[in-house]
Short mmCIF file of C-alpha atoms and ligand atoms in Angstrom, two decimals:
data_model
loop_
_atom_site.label_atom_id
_atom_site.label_comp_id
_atom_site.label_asym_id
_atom_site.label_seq_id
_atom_site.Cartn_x
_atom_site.Cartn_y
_atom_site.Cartn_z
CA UNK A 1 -14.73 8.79 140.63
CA UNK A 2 -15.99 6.66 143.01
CA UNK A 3 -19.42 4.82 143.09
CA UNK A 4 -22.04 7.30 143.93
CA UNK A 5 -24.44 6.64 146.71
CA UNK A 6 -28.64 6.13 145.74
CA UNK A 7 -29.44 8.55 147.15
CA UNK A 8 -28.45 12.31 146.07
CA UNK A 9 -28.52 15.34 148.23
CA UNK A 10 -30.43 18.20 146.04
CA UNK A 11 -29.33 21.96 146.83
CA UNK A 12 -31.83 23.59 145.32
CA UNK A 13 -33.48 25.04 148.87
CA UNK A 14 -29.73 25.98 150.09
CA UNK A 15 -29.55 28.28 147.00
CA UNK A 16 -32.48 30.11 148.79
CA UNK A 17 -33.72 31.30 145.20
CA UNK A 18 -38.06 30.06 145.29
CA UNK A 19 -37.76 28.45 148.65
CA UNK A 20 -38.38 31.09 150.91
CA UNK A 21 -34.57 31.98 152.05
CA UNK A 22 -31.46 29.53 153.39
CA UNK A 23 -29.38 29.89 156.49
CA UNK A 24 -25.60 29.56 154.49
CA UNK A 25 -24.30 27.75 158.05
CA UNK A 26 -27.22 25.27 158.22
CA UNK A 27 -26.76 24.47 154.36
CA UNK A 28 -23.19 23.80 154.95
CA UNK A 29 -24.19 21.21 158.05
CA UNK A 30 -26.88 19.89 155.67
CA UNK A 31 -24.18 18.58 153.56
CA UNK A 32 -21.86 17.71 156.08
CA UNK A 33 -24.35 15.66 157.96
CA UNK A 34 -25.55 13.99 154.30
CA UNK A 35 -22.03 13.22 154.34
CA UNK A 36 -21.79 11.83 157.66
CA UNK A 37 -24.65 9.28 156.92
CA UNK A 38 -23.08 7.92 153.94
CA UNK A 39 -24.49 10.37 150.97
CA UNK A 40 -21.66 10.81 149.17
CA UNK A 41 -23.68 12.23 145.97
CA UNK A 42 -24.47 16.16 145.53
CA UNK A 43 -26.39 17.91 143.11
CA UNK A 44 -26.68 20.97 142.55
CA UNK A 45 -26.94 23.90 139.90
CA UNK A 46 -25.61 28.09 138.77
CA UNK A 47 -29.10 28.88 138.80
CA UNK A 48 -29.84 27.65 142.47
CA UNK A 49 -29.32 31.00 143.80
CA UNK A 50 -27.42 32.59 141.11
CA UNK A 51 -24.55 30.83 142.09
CA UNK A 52 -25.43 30.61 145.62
CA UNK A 53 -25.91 26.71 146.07
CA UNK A 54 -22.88 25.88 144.06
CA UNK A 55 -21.05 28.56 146.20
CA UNK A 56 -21.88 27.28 149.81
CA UNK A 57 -21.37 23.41 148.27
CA UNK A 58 -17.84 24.75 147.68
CA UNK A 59 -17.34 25.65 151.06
CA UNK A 60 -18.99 22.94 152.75
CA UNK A 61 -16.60 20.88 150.37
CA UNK A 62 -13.36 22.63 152.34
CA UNK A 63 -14.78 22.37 155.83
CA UNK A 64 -15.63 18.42 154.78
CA UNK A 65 -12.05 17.99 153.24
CA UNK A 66 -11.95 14.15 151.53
CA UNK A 67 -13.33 15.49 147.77
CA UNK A 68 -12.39 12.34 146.34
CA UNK A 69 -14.97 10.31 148.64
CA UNK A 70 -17.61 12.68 147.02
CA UNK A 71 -19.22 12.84 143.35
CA UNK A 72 -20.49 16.13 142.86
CA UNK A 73 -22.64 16.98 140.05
CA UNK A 74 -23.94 20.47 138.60
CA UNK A 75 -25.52 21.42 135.28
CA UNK A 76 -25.21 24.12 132.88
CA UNK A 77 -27.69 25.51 130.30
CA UNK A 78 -29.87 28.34 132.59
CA UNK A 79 -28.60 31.96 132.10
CA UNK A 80 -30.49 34.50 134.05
CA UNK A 81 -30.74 38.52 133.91
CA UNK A 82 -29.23 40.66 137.10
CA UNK A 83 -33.04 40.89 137.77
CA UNK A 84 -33.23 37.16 137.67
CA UNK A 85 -34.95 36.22 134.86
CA UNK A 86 -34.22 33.05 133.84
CA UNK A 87 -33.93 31.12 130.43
CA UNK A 88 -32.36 28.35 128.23
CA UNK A 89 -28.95 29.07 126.79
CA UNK A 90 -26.74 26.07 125.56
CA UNK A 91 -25.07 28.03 123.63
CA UNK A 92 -21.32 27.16 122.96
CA UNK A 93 -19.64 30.02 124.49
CA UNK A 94 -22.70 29.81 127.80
CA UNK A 95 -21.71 26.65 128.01
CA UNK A 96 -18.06 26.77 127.88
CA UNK A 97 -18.10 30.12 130.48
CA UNK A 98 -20.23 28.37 132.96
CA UNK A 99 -17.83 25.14 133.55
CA UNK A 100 -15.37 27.90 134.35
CA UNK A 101 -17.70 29.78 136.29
CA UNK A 102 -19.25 26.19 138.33
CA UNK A 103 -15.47 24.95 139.11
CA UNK A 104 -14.45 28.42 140.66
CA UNK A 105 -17.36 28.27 142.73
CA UNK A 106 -17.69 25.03 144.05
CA UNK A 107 -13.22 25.62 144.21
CA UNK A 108 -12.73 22.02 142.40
CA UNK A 109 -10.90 21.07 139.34
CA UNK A 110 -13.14 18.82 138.45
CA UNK A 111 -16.90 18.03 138.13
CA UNK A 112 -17.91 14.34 138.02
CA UNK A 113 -21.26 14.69 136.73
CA UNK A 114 -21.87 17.45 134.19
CA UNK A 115 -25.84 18.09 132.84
CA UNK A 116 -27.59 19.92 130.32
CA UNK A 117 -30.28 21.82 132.87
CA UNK A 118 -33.11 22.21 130.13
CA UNK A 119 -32.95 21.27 126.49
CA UNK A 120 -32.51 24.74 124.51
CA UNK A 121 -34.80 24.84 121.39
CA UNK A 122 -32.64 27.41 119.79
CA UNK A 123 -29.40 25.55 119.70
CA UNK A 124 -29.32 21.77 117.96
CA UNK A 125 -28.59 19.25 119.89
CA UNK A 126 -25.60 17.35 118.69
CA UNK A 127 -24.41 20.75 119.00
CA UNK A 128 -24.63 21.28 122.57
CA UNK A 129 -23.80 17.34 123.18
CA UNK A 130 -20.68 18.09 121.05
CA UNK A 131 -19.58 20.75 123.48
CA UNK A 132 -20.01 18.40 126.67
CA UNK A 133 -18.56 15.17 124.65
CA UNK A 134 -15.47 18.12 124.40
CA UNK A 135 -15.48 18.58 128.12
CA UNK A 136 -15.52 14.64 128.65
CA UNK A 137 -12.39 14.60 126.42
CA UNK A 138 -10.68 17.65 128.46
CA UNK A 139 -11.01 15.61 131.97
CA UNK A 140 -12.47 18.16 133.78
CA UNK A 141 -15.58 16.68 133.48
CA UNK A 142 -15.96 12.58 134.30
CA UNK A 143 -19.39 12.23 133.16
CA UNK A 144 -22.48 13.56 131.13
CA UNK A 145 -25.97 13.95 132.06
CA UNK A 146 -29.17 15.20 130.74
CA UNK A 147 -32.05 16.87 132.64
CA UNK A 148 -35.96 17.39 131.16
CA UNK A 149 -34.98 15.89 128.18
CA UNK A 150 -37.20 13.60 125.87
CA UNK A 151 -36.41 10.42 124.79
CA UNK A 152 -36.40 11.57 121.32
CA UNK A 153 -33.66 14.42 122.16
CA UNK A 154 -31.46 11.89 124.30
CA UNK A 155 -31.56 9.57 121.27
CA UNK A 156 -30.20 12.22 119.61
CA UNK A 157 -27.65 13.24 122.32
CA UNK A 158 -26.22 10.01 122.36
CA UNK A 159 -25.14 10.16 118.47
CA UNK A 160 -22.52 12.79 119.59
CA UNK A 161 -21.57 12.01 123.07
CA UNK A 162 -21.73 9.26 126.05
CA UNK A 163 -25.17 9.78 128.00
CA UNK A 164 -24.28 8.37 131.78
CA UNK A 165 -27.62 9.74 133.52
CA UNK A 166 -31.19 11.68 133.11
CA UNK A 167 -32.31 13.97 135.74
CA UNK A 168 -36.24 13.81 135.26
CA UNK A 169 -39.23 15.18 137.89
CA UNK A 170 -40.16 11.78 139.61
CA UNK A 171 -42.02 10.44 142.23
CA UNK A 172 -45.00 8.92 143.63
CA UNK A 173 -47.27 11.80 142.55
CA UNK A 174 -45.22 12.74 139.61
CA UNK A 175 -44.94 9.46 137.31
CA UNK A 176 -45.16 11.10 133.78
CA UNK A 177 -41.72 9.57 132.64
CA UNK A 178 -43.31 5.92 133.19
CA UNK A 179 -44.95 6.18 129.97
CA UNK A 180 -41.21 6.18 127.80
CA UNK A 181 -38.86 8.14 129.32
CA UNK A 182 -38.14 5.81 132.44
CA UNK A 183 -38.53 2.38 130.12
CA UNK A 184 -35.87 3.78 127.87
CA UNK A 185 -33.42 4.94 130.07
CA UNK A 186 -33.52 1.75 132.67
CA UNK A 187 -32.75 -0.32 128.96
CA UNK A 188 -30.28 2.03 127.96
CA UNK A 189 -28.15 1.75 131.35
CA UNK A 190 -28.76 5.75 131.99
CA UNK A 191 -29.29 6.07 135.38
CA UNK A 192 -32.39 8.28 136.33
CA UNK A 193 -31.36 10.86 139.19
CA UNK A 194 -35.60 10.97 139.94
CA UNK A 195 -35.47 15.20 141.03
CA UNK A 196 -38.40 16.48 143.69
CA UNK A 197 -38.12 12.74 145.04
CA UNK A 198 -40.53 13.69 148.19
CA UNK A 199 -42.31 15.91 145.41
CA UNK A 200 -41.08 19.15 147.33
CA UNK A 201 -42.11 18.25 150.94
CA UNK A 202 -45.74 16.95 150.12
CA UNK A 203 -44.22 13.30 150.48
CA UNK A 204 -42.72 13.63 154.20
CA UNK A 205 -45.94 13.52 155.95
CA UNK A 206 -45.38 17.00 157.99
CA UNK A 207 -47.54 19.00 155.66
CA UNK A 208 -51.29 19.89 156.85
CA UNK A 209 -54.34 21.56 155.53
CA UNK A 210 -53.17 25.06 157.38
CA UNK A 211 -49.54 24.69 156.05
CA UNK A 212 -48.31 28.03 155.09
CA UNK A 213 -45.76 29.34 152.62
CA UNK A 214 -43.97 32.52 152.06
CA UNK A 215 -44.57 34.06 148.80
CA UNK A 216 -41.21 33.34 147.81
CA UNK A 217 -41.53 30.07 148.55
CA UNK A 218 -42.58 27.92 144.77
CA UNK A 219 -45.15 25.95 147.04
CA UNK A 220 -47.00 28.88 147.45
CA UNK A 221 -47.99 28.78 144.19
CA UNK A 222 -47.34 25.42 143.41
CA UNK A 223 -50.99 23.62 141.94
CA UNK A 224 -50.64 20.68 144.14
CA UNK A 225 -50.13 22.73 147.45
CA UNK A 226 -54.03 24.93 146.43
CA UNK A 227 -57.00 23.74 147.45
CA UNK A 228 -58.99 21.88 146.69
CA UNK A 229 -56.34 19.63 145.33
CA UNK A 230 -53.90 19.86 148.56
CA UNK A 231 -56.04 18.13 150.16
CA UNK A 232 -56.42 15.37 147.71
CA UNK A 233 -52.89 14.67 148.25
CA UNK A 234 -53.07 15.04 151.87
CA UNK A 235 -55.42 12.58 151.90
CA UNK A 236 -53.09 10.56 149.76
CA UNK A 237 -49.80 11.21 151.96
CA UNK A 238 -52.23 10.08 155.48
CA UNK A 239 -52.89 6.87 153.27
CA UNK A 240 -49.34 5.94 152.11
CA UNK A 241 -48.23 6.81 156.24
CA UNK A 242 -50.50 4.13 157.02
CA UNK A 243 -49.76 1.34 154.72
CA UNK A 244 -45.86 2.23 155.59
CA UNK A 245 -46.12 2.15 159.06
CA UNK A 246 -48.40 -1.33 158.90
CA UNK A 247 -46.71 -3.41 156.53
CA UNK A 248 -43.02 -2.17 156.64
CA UNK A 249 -42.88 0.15 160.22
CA UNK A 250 -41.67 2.94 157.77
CA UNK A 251 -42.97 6.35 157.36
CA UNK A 252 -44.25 8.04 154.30
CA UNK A 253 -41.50 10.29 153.53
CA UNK A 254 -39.03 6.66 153.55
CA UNK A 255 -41.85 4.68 151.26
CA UNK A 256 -41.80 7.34 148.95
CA UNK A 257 -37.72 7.14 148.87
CA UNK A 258 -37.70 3.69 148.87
CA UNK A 259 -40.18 3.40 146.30
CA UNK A 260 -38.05 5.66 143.38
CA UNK A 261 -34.59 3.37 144.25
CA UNK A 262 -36.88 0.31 143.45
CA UNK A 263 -38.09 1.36 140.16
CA UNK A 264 -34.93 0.46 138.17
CA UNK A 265 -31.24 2.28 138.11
CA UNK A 266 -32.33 5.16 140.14
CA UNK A 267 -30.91 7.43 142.47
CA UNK A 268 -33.25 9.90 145.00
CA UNK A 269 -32.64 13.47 144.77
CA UNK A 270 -33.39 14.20 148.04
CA UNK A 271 -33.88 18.41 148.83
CA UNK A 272 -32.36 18.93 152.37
CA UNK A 273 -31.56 22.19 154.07
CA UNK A 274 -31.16 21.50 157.52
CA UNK A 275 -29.33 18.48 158.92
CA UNK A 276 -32.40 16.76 160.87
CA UNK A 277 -34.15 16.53 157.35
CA UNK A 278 -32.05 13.69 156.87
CA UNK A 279 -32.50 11.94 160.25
CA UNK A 280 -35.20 9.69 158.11
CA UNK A 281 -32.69 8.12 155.64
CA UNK A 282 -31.34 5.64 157.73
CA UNK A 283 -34.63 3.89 157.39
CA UNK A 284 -34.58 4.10 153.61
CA UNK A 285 -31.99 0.97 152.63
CA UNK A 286 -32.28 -2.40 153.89
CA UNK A 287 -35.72 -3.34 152.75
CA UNK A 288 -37.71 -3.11 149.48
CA UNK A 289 -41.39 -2.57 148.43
CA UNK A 290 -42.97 -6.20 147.27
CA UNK A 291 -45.34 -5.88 144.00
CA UNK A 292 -48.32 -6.42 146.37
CA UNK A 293 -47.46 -3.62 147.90
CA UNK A 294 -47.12 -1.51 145.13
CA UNK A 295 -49.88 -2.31 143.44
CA UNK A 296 -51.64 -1.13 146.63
CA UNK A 297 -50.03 2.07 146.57
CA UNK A 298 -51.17 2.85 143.27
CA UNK A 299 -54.63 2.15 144.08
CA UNK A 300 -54.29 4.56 147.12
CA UNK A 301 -53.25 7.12 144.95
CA UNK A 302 -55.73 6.83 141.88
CA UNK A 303 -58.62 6.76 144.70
CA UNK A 304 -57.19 9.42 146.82
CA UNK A 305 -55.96 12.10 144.08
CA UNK A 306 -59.02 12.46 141.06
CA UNK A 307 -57.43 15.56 139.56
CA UNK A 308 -53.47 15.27 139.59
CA UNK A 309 -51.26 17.86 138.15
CA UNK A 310 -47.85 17.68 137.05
CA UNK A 311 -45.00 19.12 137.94
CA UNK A 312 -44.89 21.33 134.07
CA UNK A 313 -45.45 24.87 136.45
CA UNK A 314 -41.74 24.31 136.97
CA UNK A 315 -40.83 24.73 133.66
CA UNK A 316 -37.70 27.12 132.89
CA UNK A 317 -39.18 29.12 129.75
CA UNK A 318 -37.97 28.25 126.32
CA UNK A 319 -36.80 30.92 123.87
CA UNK A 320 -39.17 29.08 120.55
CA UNK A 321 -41.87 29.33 122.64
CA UNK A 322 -44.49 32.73 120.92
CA UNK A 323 -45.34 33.99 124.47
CA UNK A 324 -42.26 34.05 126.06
CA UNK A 325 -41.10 37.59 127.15
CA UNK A 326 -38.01 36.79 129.41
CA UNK A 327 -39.76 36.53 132.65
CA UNK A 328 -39.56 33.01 134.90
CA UNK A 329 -43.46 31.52 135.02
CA UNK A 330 -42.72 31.35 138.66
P1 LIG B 401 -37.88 17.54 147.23
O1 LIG B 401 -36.62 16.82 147.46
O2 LIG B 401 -39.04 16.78 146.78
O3 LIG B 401 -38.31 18.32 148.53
C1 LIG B 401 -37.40 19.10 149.24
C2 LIG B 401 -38.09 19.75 150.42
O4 LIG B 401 -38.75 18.79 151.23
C3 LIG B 401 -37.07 20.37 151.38
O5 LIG B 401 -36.63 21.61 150.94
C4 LIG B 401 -37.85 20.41 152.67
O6 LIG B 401 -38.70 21.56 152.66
C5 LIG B 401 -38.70 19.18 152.59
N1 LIG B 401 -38.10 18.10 153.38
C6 LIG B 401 -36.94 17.44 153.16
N2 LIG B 401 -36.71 16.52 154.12
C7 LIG B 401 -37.74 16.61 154.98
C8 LIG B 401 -38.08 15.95 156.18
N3 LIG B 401 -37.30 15.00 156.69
N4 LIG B 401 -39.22 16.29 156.79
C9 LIG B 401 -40.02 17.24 156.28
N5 LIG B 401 -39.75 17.92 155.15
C10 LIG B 401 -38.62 17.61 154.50
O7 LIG B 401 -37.73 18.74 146.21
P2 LIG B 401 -36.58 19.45 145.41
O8 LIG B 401 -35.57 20.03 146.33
O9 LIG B 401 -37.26 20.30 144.42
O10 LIG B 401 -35.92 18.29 144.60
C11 LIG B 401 -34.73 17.69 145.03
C12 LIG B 401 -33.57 18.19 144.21
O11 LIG B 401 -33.75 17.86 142.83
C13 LIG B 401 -33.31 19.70 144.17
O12 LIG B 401 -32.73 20.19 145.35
C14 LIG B 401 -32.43 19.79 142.98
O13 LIG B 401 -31.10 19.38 143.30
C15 LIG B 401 -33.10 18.81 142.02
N6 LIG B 401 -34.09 19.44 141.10
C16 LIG B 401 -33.77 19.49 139.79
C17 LIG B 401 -34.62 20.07 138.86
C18 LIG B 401 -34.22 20.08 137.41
O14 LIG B 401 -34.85 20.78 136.59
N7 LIG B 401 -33.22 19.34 137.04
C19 LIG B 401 -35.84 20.60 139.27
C20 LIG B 401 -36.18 20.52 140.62
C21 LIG B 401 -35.29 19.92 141.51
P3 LIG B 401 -38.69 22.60 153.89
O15 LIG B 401 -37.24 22.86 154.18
O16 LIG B 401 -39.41 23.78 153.44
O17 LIG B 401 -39.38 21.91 154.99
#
């Protein structure tokens, strides 16, 4: 496998599924032109579309050609209902039927980062890391992640099978896994792929107060993107634009890249659907954010955004939980 860029493309957009529709053609430029600029890391997901994303991956894959430049990682663990309602199953035989299903769609023979989507309540752990630490020993997996996990369920992950990364929500307005999850994995070599890394569009500075979303779209409903809270973090995003065009000539949408690959052995998901999303990442390596500066940045955002919300409404349902009836909270 070789050594993955830090920065990831995410296909959760190009799977169309809560983002308001994909164009397959652009999706498949998207990744050729991630590929072009030296991204050489793709993540996607089944669920992205009900095999949509993992589909048109595969076939920007075959247009691309050169597979072994490219570490492509997908997760398993989300089943969903032909009306697509979506929930945790790490089951053995879910699991085992979804590498299958993954490798015929993205037509590889093997997947270089395999991760548990959301833990699964219902099945133990070492269980389910016994079936991946299976598909490490068959080869047609190279390596193991986890995604939403706690520390507490990664400690016990790692009893029964090699942990190589953690795919957490991160970024600047989304900093919940600061408090142990980030500390734990930075000590424990697990590399953090930080997932909604320009915290689903807020972060590249082209949002305004009469931004509009389809209801399909998540940010329609999304609690950051409703007033009177959007415009906390508008406030927030005009802020950071300013200190990264003074101090570093950057815009906000690179600080708030930059800033996740210098928090420790991270890699920036980065959701793209259309190739001149990623004219900006050029401008993202070659520099780095001084402590100073940081420290600034904070203070921008505790005086900009007095009630923050996390990023929970995204939160696949889980089977243990009394009021779950089968239905996505989205
Ligand atoms: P994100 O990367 O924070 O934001 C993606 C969105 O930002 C894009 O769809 C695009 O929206 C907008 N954008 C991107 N580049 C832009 C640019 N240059 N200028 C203006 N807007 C731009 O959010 P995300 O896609 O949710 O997260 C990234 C990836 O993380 C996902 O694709 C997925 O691979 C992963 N993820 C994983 C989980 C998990 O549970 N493991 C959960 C969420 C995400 P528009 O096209 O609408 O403009």
């Amino acid at each position: 496998v070789p050594k993955a860029s830090r920065i990831c493309l995410g296909t959760w957009a190009i799977g169309a599924w809560l983002w308001g529709g994909a164009d397959d053609d652009n999706s498949i430029a998207t990744v050729a032109a991630a590929v072009d600029q030296g991204v050489n890391f793709i993540d996607t997901a089944p669920v992205y579309g009900f095999g949509r994303a993992e589909e048109v991956v595969g076939r920007a894959l075959k247009k691309i050609g050169g597979r072994d430049r490219l570490v492509i990682a997908t997760k398993a663990g989300l089943e969903w209902t032909p009306d697509e309602k979506v929930f945790r199953n790490c089951a053995t035989k879910r699991l085992q039927e979804e590498l299958e299903a993954s490798l015929q769609r993205l037509q590889v023979d093997t997947i270089d980062l395999y991760q548990v989507h959301w833990p699964d309540t219902q099945v133990p752990i070492a269980e389910t890391a016994g079936v991946m630490k299976g598909f490490l020993d068959s080869g047609k997996v190279k390596a193991i992640g986890v995604s939403n996990y706690s520390v507490a369920q990664m400690e016990e992950f790692r009893k029964e099978c090699p942990l190589h990364s953690n795919q957490p929500p991160y970024n600047l307005f989304e900093r919940g896994i600061e408090a142990d999850i980030l500390p734990f994995t930075n000590q424990n070599k697990i590399t953090t792929l930080a997932y909604g890394a320009i915290c689903r569009g807020l972060l590249s500075g082209r949002m305004t107060e009469s931004t509009a979303f389809p209801e399909t779209d998540l940010r329609s409903f999304d609690p950051k993107f409703q007033a009177p809270r959007y415009q906390q973090y508008l406030k927030a995003v005009s802020d950071l634009q300013q200190l990264a065009s003074e101090r570093y000539g950057k815009n906000v949408l690179q600080l708030a890249v930059r800033w996740i690959l210098d928090q420790g052995q991270t890699v920036a998901l980065w959701g793209a659907r259309r190739p001149d999303q990623l004219t900006p990442l050029a401008q993202v390596s070659g520099w780095q954010l001084n402590a100073d500066d940081k420290a600034d940045i904070d203070r921008i955002l505790s005086a900009a955004v007095t009630d923050p919300i996390g990023p929970e409404f995204m939160g696949s349902p889980d089977r243990s939980d009394p009021s779950y009836n089968g239905a996505h909270p989205l």
